[in-house]
Amino acid sequence: MYEYVGPAELLDRVEPGTFGEPVGMGAGEDGGEPFTYVVDLDGVLRIAPRRSEHVSCAGGRPVLAAGEIVLEGGRVVEVTNQSTGYCPGPESWTDVAAALDRAGIARPDGFTDVFVFRHCPSCAELNVVKDDHYVCVFCDADLPRPGLRARRGARRGP
Ligand SMILES: [Zn+2]
């Protein structure tokens, strides 16, 4: 589960009781355009137009997953964990997959693009780690690395 960690003013702007639409309800979602999505605590994948904040799509609540999604021809063609509001880990895929399966929407076997988010232990700014470069772009401090997972792929996960 991921709590909202983005700017407080975006959370303030959330209208209580408003959520994104459950995926699969139509609403022009199937046009190859990227949408913002969250998987809520009930395991429902909700989408909103791309410019929407994830926290609005989630009604200000914690989520199981969040990111961007593109649907075309009734199937998912792109799906990522890109949400700076929730910074979901790559492992949130399990909940995305389960939500899509429940909605009966064809999907890939994993995120089409995986983002790694780290808050800097020194300056607290949010970094998106690229190319395994675990260094803060704001202050050059080292960012926490993912466990003992070998960076050169010497050890593969299950
Ligand atoms: Zn920093």
Short mmCIF file of C-alpha atoms and ligand atoms in Angstrom, two decimals:
data_model
loop_
_atom_site.label_atom_id
_atom_site.label_comp_id
_atom_site.label_asym_id
_atom_site.label_seq_id
_atom_site.Cartn_x
_atom_site.Cartn_y
_atom_site.Cartn_z
CA MET A 1 0.00 0.00 0.00
CA TYR A 2 1.25 3.46 -0.87
CA GLU A 3 0.40 6.64 1.00
CA TYR A 4 0.32 9.91 -0.86
CA VAL A 5 3.74 11.58 -0.59
CA GLY A 6 3.32 14.44 -3.05
CA PRO A 7 2.79 18.15 -2.43
CA ALA A 8 0.21 18.94 0.25
CA GLU A 9 -1.54 21.57 -1.89
CA LEU A 10 -2.57 18.88 -4.38
CA LEU A 11 -4.08 16.85 -1.60
CA ASP A 12 -5.96 19.94 -0.41
CA ARG A 13 -7.47 20.30 -3.87
CA VAL A 14 -9.03 16.84 -3.85
CA GLU A 15 -12.80 16.97 -3.74
CA PRO A 16 -13.96 14.50 -1.11
CA GLY A 17 -15.89 11.58 -2.56
CA THR A 18 -14.62 12.07 -6.13
CA PHE A 19 -12.70 9.24 -7.74
CA GLY A 20 -11.53 8.18 -11.17
CA GLU A 21 -13.82 5.93 -13.21
CA PRO A 22 -13.39 2.16 -12.84
CA VAL A 23 -11.55 0.94 -15.95
CA GLY A 24 -13.69 -0.82 -18.52
CA MET A 25 -16.65 1.56 -18.20
CA GLY A 26 -15.96 3.23 -21.55
CA ALA A 27 -15.66 7.00 -21.13
CA GLY A 28 -13.35 7.33 -24.12
CA GLU A 29 -10.57 5.51 -22.35
CA ASP A 30 -9.83 3.24 -25.30
CA GLY A 31 -8.32 5.67 -27.76
CA GLY A 32 -4.58 5.20 -27.45
CA GLU A 33 -4.32 8.23 -25.17
CA PRO A 34 -2.49 7.92 -21.86
CA PHE A 35 -4.62 8.04 -18.72
CA THR A 36 -3.75 8.49 -15.10
CA TYR A 37 -4.66 5.42 -13.06
CA VAL A 38 -4.66 4.19 -9.51
CA VAL A 39 -5.58 0.83 -8.03
CA ASP A 40 -7.65 1.61 -4.96
CA LEU A 41 -7.63 -0.39 -1.73
CA ASP A 42 -10.52 -2.51 -3.03
CA GLY A 43 -8.34 -3.56 -5.96
CA VAL A 44 -10.29 -1.52 -8.52
CA LEU A 45 -8.26 0.15 -11.26
CA ARG A 46 -9.59 3.69 -11.68
CA ILE A 47 -8.65 6.03 -14.47
CA ALA A 48 -8.83 9.76 -15.07
CA PRO A 49 -7.66 12.03 -17.90
CA ARG A 50 -3.90 12.29 -18.00
CA ARG A 51 -3.71 15.79 -16.59
CA SER A 52 -5.46 14.65 -13.43
CA GLU A 53 -3.37 14.13 -10.35
CA HIS A 54 -3.16 10.59 -9.04
CA VAL A 55 -4.27 11.78 -5.64
CA SER A 56 -7.50 13.15 -7.16
CA CYS A 57 -8.09 9.90 -9.04
CA ALA A 58 -7.73 8.13 -5.69
CA GLY A 59 -10.01 10.52 -3.80
CA GLY A 60 -7.07 11.45 -1.56
CA ARG A 61 -6.68 7.91 -0.23
CA PRO A 62 -3.76 5.47 -0.20
CA VAL A 63 -3.48 3.16 -3.20
CA LEU A 64 -2.14 -0.28 -4.12
CA ALA A 65 -0.67 1.05 -7.37
CA ALA A 66 -0.57 4.17 -9.54
CA GLY A 67 0.82 5.25 -12.88
CA GLU A 68 -0.12 5.85 -16.49
CA ILE A 69 -1.99 3.51 -18.79
CA VAL A 70 -2.84 3.40 -22.51
CA LEU A 71 -5.66 1.23 -23.85
CA GLU A 72 -6.25 0.42 -27.48
CA GLY A 73 -8.64 -2.08 -29.03
CA GLY A 74 -9.78 -3.31 -25.63
CA ARG A 75 -6.30 -4.16 -24.40
CA VAL A 76 -3.55 -2.46 -22.46
CA VAL A 77 -0.73 -1.38 -24.77
CA GLU A 78 1.25 0.66 -22.24
CA VAL A 79 1.26 0.72 -18.47
CA THR A 80 3.80 2.24 -16.08
CA ASN A 81 4.25 2.93 -12.37
CA GLN A 82 4.95 6.61 -13.05
CA SER A 83 3.37 8.50 -10.17
CA THR A 84 5.40 11.04 -8.25
CA GLY A 85 2.43 11.46 -5.90
CA TYR A 86 2.61 7.87 -4.65
CA CYS A 87 6.02 6.62 -5.83
CA PRO A 88 4.84 3.03 -6.21
CA GLY A 89 7.52 0.35 -6.43
CA PRO A 90 7.91 -2.09 -9.34
CA GLU A 91 6.26 -4.76 -7.15
CA SER A 92 2.94 -2.90 -7.44
CA TRP A 93 2.57 -4.69 -10.77
CA THR A 94 0.92 -7.62 -8.99
CA ASP A 95 -2.02 -5.41 -8.01
CA VAL A 96 -2.26 -3.80 -11.45
CA ALA A 97 -2.35 -7.22 -13.09
CA ALA A 98 -4.99 -8.51 -10.67
CA ALA A 99 -7.18 -5.43 -11.21
CA LEU A 100 -6.98 -5.70 -15.00
CA ASP A 101 -7.70 -9.42 -14.90
CA ARG A 102 -10.74 -8.79 -12.74
CA ALA A 103 -11.96 -6.14 -15.22
CA GLY A 104 -11.41 -8.62 -18.07
CA ILE A 105 -8.91 -6.44 -19.91
CA ALA A 106 -6.02 -8.01 -21.83
CA ARG A 107 -2.65 -6.87 -20.52
CA PRO A 108 1.11 -7.29 -20.90
CA ASP A 109 3.12 -9.45 -18.49
CA GLY A 110 4.59 -6.48 -16.67
CA PHE A 111 5.00 -2.71 -16.70
CA THR A 112 6.01 -1.52 -20.17
CA ASP A 113 8.16 1.09 -18.43
CA VAL A 114 9.37 0.79 -14.83
CA PHE A 115 10.25 3.87 -12.80
CA VAL A 116 12.36 3.86 -9.66
CA PHE A 117 11.57 6.64 -7.18
CA ARG A 118 13.75 7.70 -4.27
CA HIS A 119 13.42 10.49 -1.77
CA CYS A 120 16.86 11.88 -1.03
CA PRO A 121 17.92 11.11 2.56
CA SER A 122 19.85 14.37 2.61
CA CYS A 123 17.66 17.04 0.96
CA ALA A 124 14.34 15.14 0.85
CA GLU A 125 13.75 15.94 -2.82
CA LEU A 126 12.14 13.28 -4.99
CA ASN A 127 14.39 11.70 -7.61
CA VAL A 128 13.49 9.43 -10.50
CA VAL A 129 16.46 7.07 -10.74
CA LYS A 130 17.67 6.55 -14.27
CA ASP A 131 20.20 4.06 -15.61
CA ASP A 132 20.95 2.72 -12.13
CA HIS A 133 22.40 6.08 -11.17
CA TYR A 134 21.59 6.30 -7.45
CA VAL A 135 22.71 9.88 -6.89
CA CYS A 136 20.49 12.86 -5.98
CA VAL A 137 20.25 15.30 -8.89
CA PHE A 138 19.64 18.14 -6.44
CA CYS A 139 22.46 17.73 -3.92
CA ASP A 140 24.65 14.82 -5.15
CA ALA A 141 24.00 12.69 -2.07
CA ASP A 142 23.83 8.92 -2.52
CA LEU A 143 20.32 7.53 -2.81
CA PRO A 144 19.28 4.25 -1.19
CA ARG A 145 19.93 1.32 -3.52
CA PRO A 146 17.54 -1.57 -3.94
CA GLY A 147 18.65 -4.28 -1.48
CA LEU A 148 21.35 -6.59 -2.63
CA ARG A 149 19.92 -7.01 -6.08
CA ALA A 150 22.98 -6.90 -8.32
CA ARG A 151 22.98 -3.83 -10.52
CA ARG A 152 24.57 -5.58 -13.45
CA GLY A 153 22.01 -8.33 -13.52
CA ALA A 154 24.44 -10.93 -12.16
CA ARG A 155 21.75 -12.12 -9.80
CA ARG A 156 18.28 -12.44 -11.18
CA GLY A 157 15.16 -12.33 -9.10
CA PRO A 158 12.68 -15.20 -9.24
ZN ZN B 1 19.43 15.45 -2.33
#
